[in-house]
Amino acid sequence: RQMCIRDRENSKDIDILKKDKNFAKSFIDRLLLDDKRIDAMIESIKEIIAIEDPVGEIKELKTMSSGIKVGKMSMPLGVIAMIYESRPNVTIDASALSIKSGNSIILRGGSESIKTNIILEACVKNNIKRLVYSSSASVYGDAVETPMTEKHPFNNRNFYGATKIAGEAMCKAFHDRYGLSYVGLRYMNVYGPYQDQTAAYTGVIPIMLNKIDINEQPVINGDGSQAYDFIDAEDAGRCNLLALESNMSDEFYNVGTGVQTSIKELCDTI
């Protein structure tokens, strides 16, 4: 009976959100409840209960036209941020600014390198023993040699790659000055569920899927021979966890499959 009530109330919430244009479909999908997701939440909550860190401070609270309240909260280091995807297992979302697990932290530099500096300073202040810096293969720019190993020269020409290069340099500096243990990961082309389809650097896969979804032909620039390394978000997340547990420090590693796929091959496969 309780399950029926839960499903009915969840359906009502979903119906309300679908009528509100402020909410993307990817956001609504995350709110759908099923038994596997709830079980995963319960197991995760058990792990969080013992944490003594303070809860986040609410910075802003808005009430949307639909009546749904959306809050902006600052999360202090030490609070575990968990994102519940449609998969039954709980995954760590690298789009979060910082996620702490034990005495380690996963960091995304963001579009502004100053955010990286703030978190690095906080790591030193809070005696964080391990940092995983989420960089990007964008630091390499256009390939001048293949395969694109970690020794590939920095050939970046855009702002996003520039902030990642700056973040890497700051990690090295904090390691040299304060002994901060870190490892950097340079992600190739990551794809997966709920990928942001409106961002400036939206991946080619969701762009093609969107075209197909509205019965339009995907657009291929040139002859489609441009080749990339595509890696699933779950595999990238696994690399994050392995990096946390690794003893390596002051090093940067590519995160990819090592398999090249041309845009034409990708389009034909999809």
CSV table of C-alpha atoms in Angstrom, one decimal:
chain,number,residue,atom,x,y,z
A,1,ARG,CA,0.0,0.0,0.0
A,2,GLN,CA,2.8,2.4,0.9
A,3,MET,CA,4.5,1.7,-2.4
A,4,CYS,CA,1.3,2.5,-4.3
A,5,ILE,CA,1.0,5.8,-2.4
A,6,ARG,CA,4.7,6.6,-3.1
A,7,ASP,CA,4.3,5.9,-6.8
A,8,ARG,CA,1.1,7.9,-7.0
A,9,GLU,CA,2.6,10.9,-5.3
A,10,ASN,CA,5.8,10.7,-7.3
A,11,SER,CA,3.8,10.6,-10.5
A,12,LYS,CA,2.0,13.8,-9.4
A,13,ASP,CA,5.3,15.6,-8.8
A,14,ILE,CA,6.6,14.5,-12.2
A,15,ASP,CA,3.4,15.7,-14.0
A,16,ILE,CA,3.8,19.1,-12.3
A,17,LEU,CA,7.4,19.4,-13.4
A,18,LYS,CA,6.7,18.4,-17.0
A,19,LYS,CA,4.4,21.4,-17.3
A,20,ASP,CA,7.1,23.8,-16.0
A,21,LYS,CA,9.5,24.8,-18.8
A,22,ASN,CA,12.2,25.7,-16.3
A,23,PHE,CA,13.0,22.0,-15.7
A,24,ALA,CA,14.9,20.0,-18.3
A,25,LYS,CA,13.9,16.4,-19.1
A,26,SER,CA,17.2,15.2,-17.7
A,27,PHE,CA,16.4,16.8,-14.4
A,28,ILE,CA,12.9,15.3,-14.2
A,29,ASP,CA,14.3,11.8,-15.0
A,30,ARG,CA,16.4,12.0,-11.9
A,31,LEU,CA,13.3,12.3,-9.7
A,32,LEU,CA,11.6,9.2,-11.0
A,33,LEU,CA,11.6,6.6,-8.1
A,34,ASP,CA,11.8,2.9,-8.3
A,35,ASP,CA,12.7,0.2,-5.8
A,36,LYS,CA,16.3,-0.2,-6.9
A,37,ARG,CA,17.0,3.5,-6.6
A,38,ILE,CA,15.3,3.7,-3.2
A,39,ASP,CA,17.4,0.7,-2.0
A,40,ALA,CA,20.5,2.4,-3.2
A,41,MET,CA,19.6,5.6,-1.3
A,42,ILE,CA,19.0,3.7,1.9
A,43,GLU,CA,22.4,2.0,1.7
A,44,SER,CA,24.1,5.4,1.0
A,45,ILE,CA,22.2,7.1,3.9
A,46,LYS,CA,23.5,4.4,6.2
A,47,GLU,CA,27.1,5.5,5.3
A,48,ILE,CA,26.4,9.2,5.8
A,49,ILE,CA,24.6,8.9,9.2
A,50,ALA,CA,27.9,8.8,11.2
A,51,ILE,CA,29.3,11.9,9.6
A,52,GLU,CA,29.6,14.8,12.1
A,53,ASP,CA,30.3,17.5,9.6
A,54,PRO,CA,27.8,20.5,9.6
A,55,VAL,CA,25.1,20.5,7.0
A,56,GLY,CA,25.3,22.9,4.1
A,57,GLU,CA,24.2,26.5,4.5
A,58,ILE,CA,21.3,27.6,2.3
A,59,LYS,CA,22.3,30.6,0.3
A,60,GLU,CA,19.2,31.1,-1.8
A,61,LEU,CA,15.7,29.6,-2.0
A,62,LYS,CA,13.4,30.0,-4.9
A,63,THR,CA,9.8,29.0,-5.5
A,64,MET,CA,9.1,28.2,-9.1
A,65,SER,CA,5.8,28.9,-10.8
A,66,SER,CA,4.8,25.3,-10.3
A,67,GLY,CA,5.2,25.6,-6.5
A,68,ILE,CA,8.4,23.5,-6.4
A,69,LYS,CA,11.0,25.0,-4.1
A,70,VAL,CA,14.6,25.0,-5.4
A,71,GLY,CA,17.5,25.9,-3.0
A,72,LYS,CA,21.1,26.8,-3.6
A,73,MET,CA,23.3,25.4,-0.8
A,74,SER,CA,27.0,25.7,0.0
A,75,MET,CA,28.4,22.3,1.0
A,76,PRO,CA,31.4,22.4,3.4
A,77,LEU,CA,34.3,20.0,2.9
A,78,GLY,CA,33.5,16.8,4.7
A,79,VAL,CA,29.9,16.5,3.5
A,80,ILE,CA,29.5,13.7,1.0
A,81,ALA,CA,27.6,14.8,-2.0
A,82,MET,CA,25.9,11.9,-3.8
A,83,ILE,CA,24.1,12.0,-7.0
A,84,TYR,CA,21.5,9.3,-7.6
A,85,GLU,CA,21.3,8.2,-11.3
A,86,SER,CA,18.8,5.8,-12.8
A,87,ARG,CA,21.2,3.0,-12.3
A,88,PRO,CA,20.7,1.1,-9.0
A,89,ASN,CA,24.3,1.9,-7.8
A,90,VAL,CA,25.2,5.3,-6.4
A,91,THR,CA,27.6,7.2,-8.6
A,92,ILE,CA,29.8,10.1,-7.9
A,93,ASP,CA,29.1,13.0,-10.2
A,94,ALA,CA,32.2,14.8,-11.4
A,95,SER,CA,30.2,17.9,-12.3
A,96,ALA,CA,30.0,18.7,-8.5
A,97,LEU,CA,32.6,21.3,-7.5
A,98,SER,CA,34.0,19.0,-4.8
A,99,ILE,CA,33.1,15.7,-3.4
A,100,LYS,CA,34.7,14.3,-0.2
A,101,SER,CA,35.1,10.6,0.6
A,102,GLY,CA,36.9,9.9,3.8
A,103,ASN,CA,39.9,12.1,3.9
A,104,SER,CA,40.2,12.4,0.1
A,105,ILE,CA,38.6,14.7,-2.3
A,106,ILE,CA,37.6,14.8,-6.0
A,107,LEU,CA,37.9,18.2,-7.6
A,108,ARG,CA,36.6,19.7,-10.8
A,109,GLY,CA,38.3,22.8,-11.9
A,110,GLY,CA,35.3,24.4,-13.4
A,111,SER,CA,35.2,27.2,-16.0
A,112,GLU,CA,37.0,29.6,-13.7
A,113,SER,CA,40.4,28.5,-12.4
A,114,ILE,CA,39.9,30.7,-9.3
A,115,LYS,CA,37.5,28.0,-8.0
A,116,THR,CA,40.4,25.5,-8.2
A,117,ASN,CA,42.6,27.8,-6.1
A,118,ILE,CA,39.9,28.2,-3.4
A,119,ILE,CA,39.5,24.4,-3.1
A,120,LEU,CA,43.2,23.8,-3.1
A,121,GLU,CA,43.6,26.3,-0.2
A,122,ALA,CA,40.8,24.6,1.6
A,123,CYS,CA,42.4,21.2,1.2
A,124,VAL,CA,45.6,22.4,2.9
A,125,LYS,CA,43.6,24.2,5.6
A,126,ASN,CA,41.5,21.1,6.4
A,127,ASN,CA,44.4,18.7,6.1
A,128,ILE,CA,43.0,16.8,3.2
A,129,LYS,CA,45.4,13.9,2.5
A,130,ARG,CA,44.5,13.1,-1.0
A,131,LEU,CA,43.2,15.1,-4.0
A,132,VAL,CA,42.0,13.9,-7.4
A,133,TYR,CA,42.0,16.8,-9.9
A,134,SER,CA,39.6,16.4,-12.8
A,135,SER,CA,41.4,17.9,-15.7
A,136,SER,CA,40.7,17.3,-19.4
A,137,ALA,CA,42.3,16.1,-22.6
A,138,SER,CA,41.4,19.7,-23.8
A,139,VAL,CA,44.8,20.7,-22.5
A,140,TYR,CA,46.3,19.0,-25.6
A,141,GLY,CA,44.3,20.9,-28.1
A,142,ASP,CA,44.4,19.5,-31.7
A,143,ALA,CA,46.5,16.3,-31.9
A,144,VAL,CA,50.0,16.8,-33.4
A,145,GLU,CA,50.9,13.1,-32.8
A,146,THR,CA,49.0,9.9,-32.2
A,147,PRO,CA,48.4,8.1,-30.0
A,148,MET,CA,47.9,11.1,-27.7
A,149,THR,CA,49.9,10.1,-24.6
A,150,GLU,CA,50.5,12.1,-21.5
A,151,LYS,CA,53.7,13.4,-23.1
A,152,HIS,CA,51.7,15.2,-25.9
A,153,PRO,CA,52.5,18.9,-25.9
A,154,PHE,CA,49.9,21.4,-24.7
A,155,ASN,CA,48.4,22.8,-27.9
A,156,ASN,CA,45.2,24.2,-26.4
A,157,ARG,CA,43.6,27.4,-27.9
A,158,ASN,CA,40.4,27.7,-25.9
A,159,PHE,CA,39.4,29.1,-22.5
A,160,TYR,CA,38.2,25.8,-21.1
A,161,GLY,CA,41.5,24.1,-21.7
A,162,ALA,CA,43.3,27.1,-20.4
A,163,THR,CA,41.6,26.9,-17.0
A,164,LYS,CA,42.5,23.2,-16.9
A,165,ILE,CA,46.1,23.9,-17.6
A,166,ALA,CA,46.1,26.6,-14.9
A,167,GLY,CA,44.5,24.1,-12.5
A,168,GLU,CA,47.2,21.5,-13.2
A,169,ALA,CA,49.9,24.1,-12.6
A,170,MET,CA,48.3,25.1,-9.2
A,171,CYS,CA,48.1,21.4,-8.1
A,172,LYS,CA,51.9,21.1,-8.8
A,173,ALA,CA,52.5,24.3,-6.9
A,174,PHE,CA,50.5,23.2,-3.9
A,175,HIS,CA,52.3,19.9,-3.9
A,176,ASP,CA,55.7,21.5,-4.0
A,177,ARG,CA,54.9,24.1,-1.3
A,178,TYR,CA,52.6,22.2,1.1
A,179,GLY,CA,53.1,18.6,0.2
A,180,LEU,CA,49.5,18.1,-1.0
A,181,SER,CA,49.2,14.6,-2.4
A,182,TYR,CA,47.3,14.7,-5.7
A,183,VAL,CA,46.8,12.9,-9.0
A,184,GLY,CA,45.3,14.5,-12.1
A,185,LEU,CA,43.0,12.9,-14.6
A,186,ARG,CA,42.7,14.1,-18.2
A,187,TYR,CA,39.4,12.9,-19.4
A,188,MET,CA,38.8,12.2,-23.1
A,189,ASN,CA,35.3,12.5,-24.5
A,190,VAL,CA,33.0,11.4,-21.7
A,191,TYR,CA,29.4,10.5,-22.5
A,192,GLY,CA,26.6,9.1,-20.4
A,193,PRO,CA,23.0,9.6,-19.0
A,194,TYR,CA,21.9,13.1,-18.1
A,195,GLN,CA,24.7,14.7,-20.0
A,196,ASP,CA,24.2,18.5,-20.2
A,197,GLN,CA,22.9,19.2,-23.7
A,198,THR,CA,23.0,23.0,-23.4
A,199,ALA,CA,26.6,23.6,-22.3
A,200,ALA,CA,29.1,25.3,-24.5
A,201,TYR,CA,31.1,22.1,-24.8
A,202,THR,CA,28.3,19.6,-25.2
A,203,GLY,CA,29.5,16.3,-26.6
A,204,VAL,CA,28.8,15.1,-30.1
A,205,ILE,CA,26.8,12.0,-28.9
A,206,PRO,CA,23.9,13.9,-27.3
A,207,ILE,CA,23.9,16.3,-30.2
A,208,MET,CA,23.4,13.5,-32.6
A,209,LEU,CA,20.8,11.8,-30.4
A,210,ASN,CA,18.8,15.0,-30.2
A,211,LYS,CA,18.7,15.3,-34.0
A,212,ILE,CA,17.5,11.7,-34.3
A,213,ASP,CA,14.9,12.2,-31.6
A,214,ILE,CA,13.3,15.0,-33.7
A,215,ASN,CA,13.6,13.0,-36.9
A,216,GLU,CA,16.4,15.1,-38.3
A,217,GLN,CA,19.6,14.0,-40.0
A,218,PRO,CA,22.7,14.5,-37.8
A,219,VAL,CA,25.1,17.1,-39.2
A,220,ILE,CA,28.6,15.9,-39.9
A,221,ASN,CA,31.2,18.6,-40.6
A,222,GLY,CA,33.6,17.6,-43.4
A,223,ASP,CA,33.9,13.9,-44.4
A,224,GLY,CA,33.4,12.6,-40.8
A,225,SER,CA,37.0,11.2,-40.6
A,226,GLN,CA,37.7,13.2,-37.4
A,227,ALA,CA,38.4,10.5,-34.8
A,228,TYR,CA,38.0,10.7,-31.0
A,229,ASP,CA,38.3,8.6,-27.9
A,230,PHE,CA,34.9,8.1,-26.3
A,231,ILE,CA,34.5,6.8,-22.7
A,232,ASP,CA,31.4,6.0,-20.7
A,233,ALA,CA,30.8,8.2,-17.6
A,234,GLU,CA,30.6,5.1,-15.4
A,235,ASP,CA,34.1,4.1,-16.5
A,236,ALA,CA,35.4,7.6,-15.9
A,237,GLY,CA,33.9,7.4,-12.4
A,238,ARG,CA,35.6,4.1,-11.8
A,239,CYS,CA,38.9,5.8,-12.7
A,240,ASN,CA,38.2,8.5,-10.1
A,241,LEU,CA,37.8,6.0,-7.3
A,242,LEU,CA,40.9,4.1,-8.4
A,243,ALA,CA,42.8,7.3,-8.4
A,244,LEU,CA,41.7,8.0,-4.9
A,245,GLU,CA,43.1,4.7,-3.7
A,246,SER,CA,46.3,4.9,-5.7
A,247,ASN,CA,49.7,5.7,-4.1
A,248,MET,CA,50.8,7.7,-7.1
A,249,SER,CA,51.2,11.5,-6.5
A,250,ASP,CA,52.1,14.6,-8.5
A,251,GLU,CA,51.2,12.8,-11.8
A,252,PHE,CA,48.6,13.2,-14.6
A,253,TYR,CA,47.0,10.4,-16.5
A,254,ASN,CA,44.7,10.2,-19.5
A,255,VAL,CA,41.3,8.6,-19.0
A,256,GLY,CA,40.0,7.0,-22.1
A,257,THR,CA,39.6,3.7,-23.9
A,258,GLY,CA,42.5,3.9,-26.3
A,259,VAL,CA,40.1,3.3,-29.2
A,260,GLN,CA,39.6,5.8,-31.9
A,261,THR,CA,36.1,6.2,-33.4
A,262,SER,CA,35.5,8.5,-36.3
A,263,ILE,CA,32.4,10.8,-36.4
A,264,LYS,CA,31.1,8.9,-39.4
A,265,GLU,CA,31.5,5.6,-37.6
A,266,LEU,CA,29.8,7.1,-34.5
A,267,CYS,CA,26.8,8.4,-36.5
A,268,ASP,CA,26.4,5.1,-38.4
A,269,THR,CA,26.5,3.2,-35.1
A,270,ILE,CA,23.9,5.4,-33.4
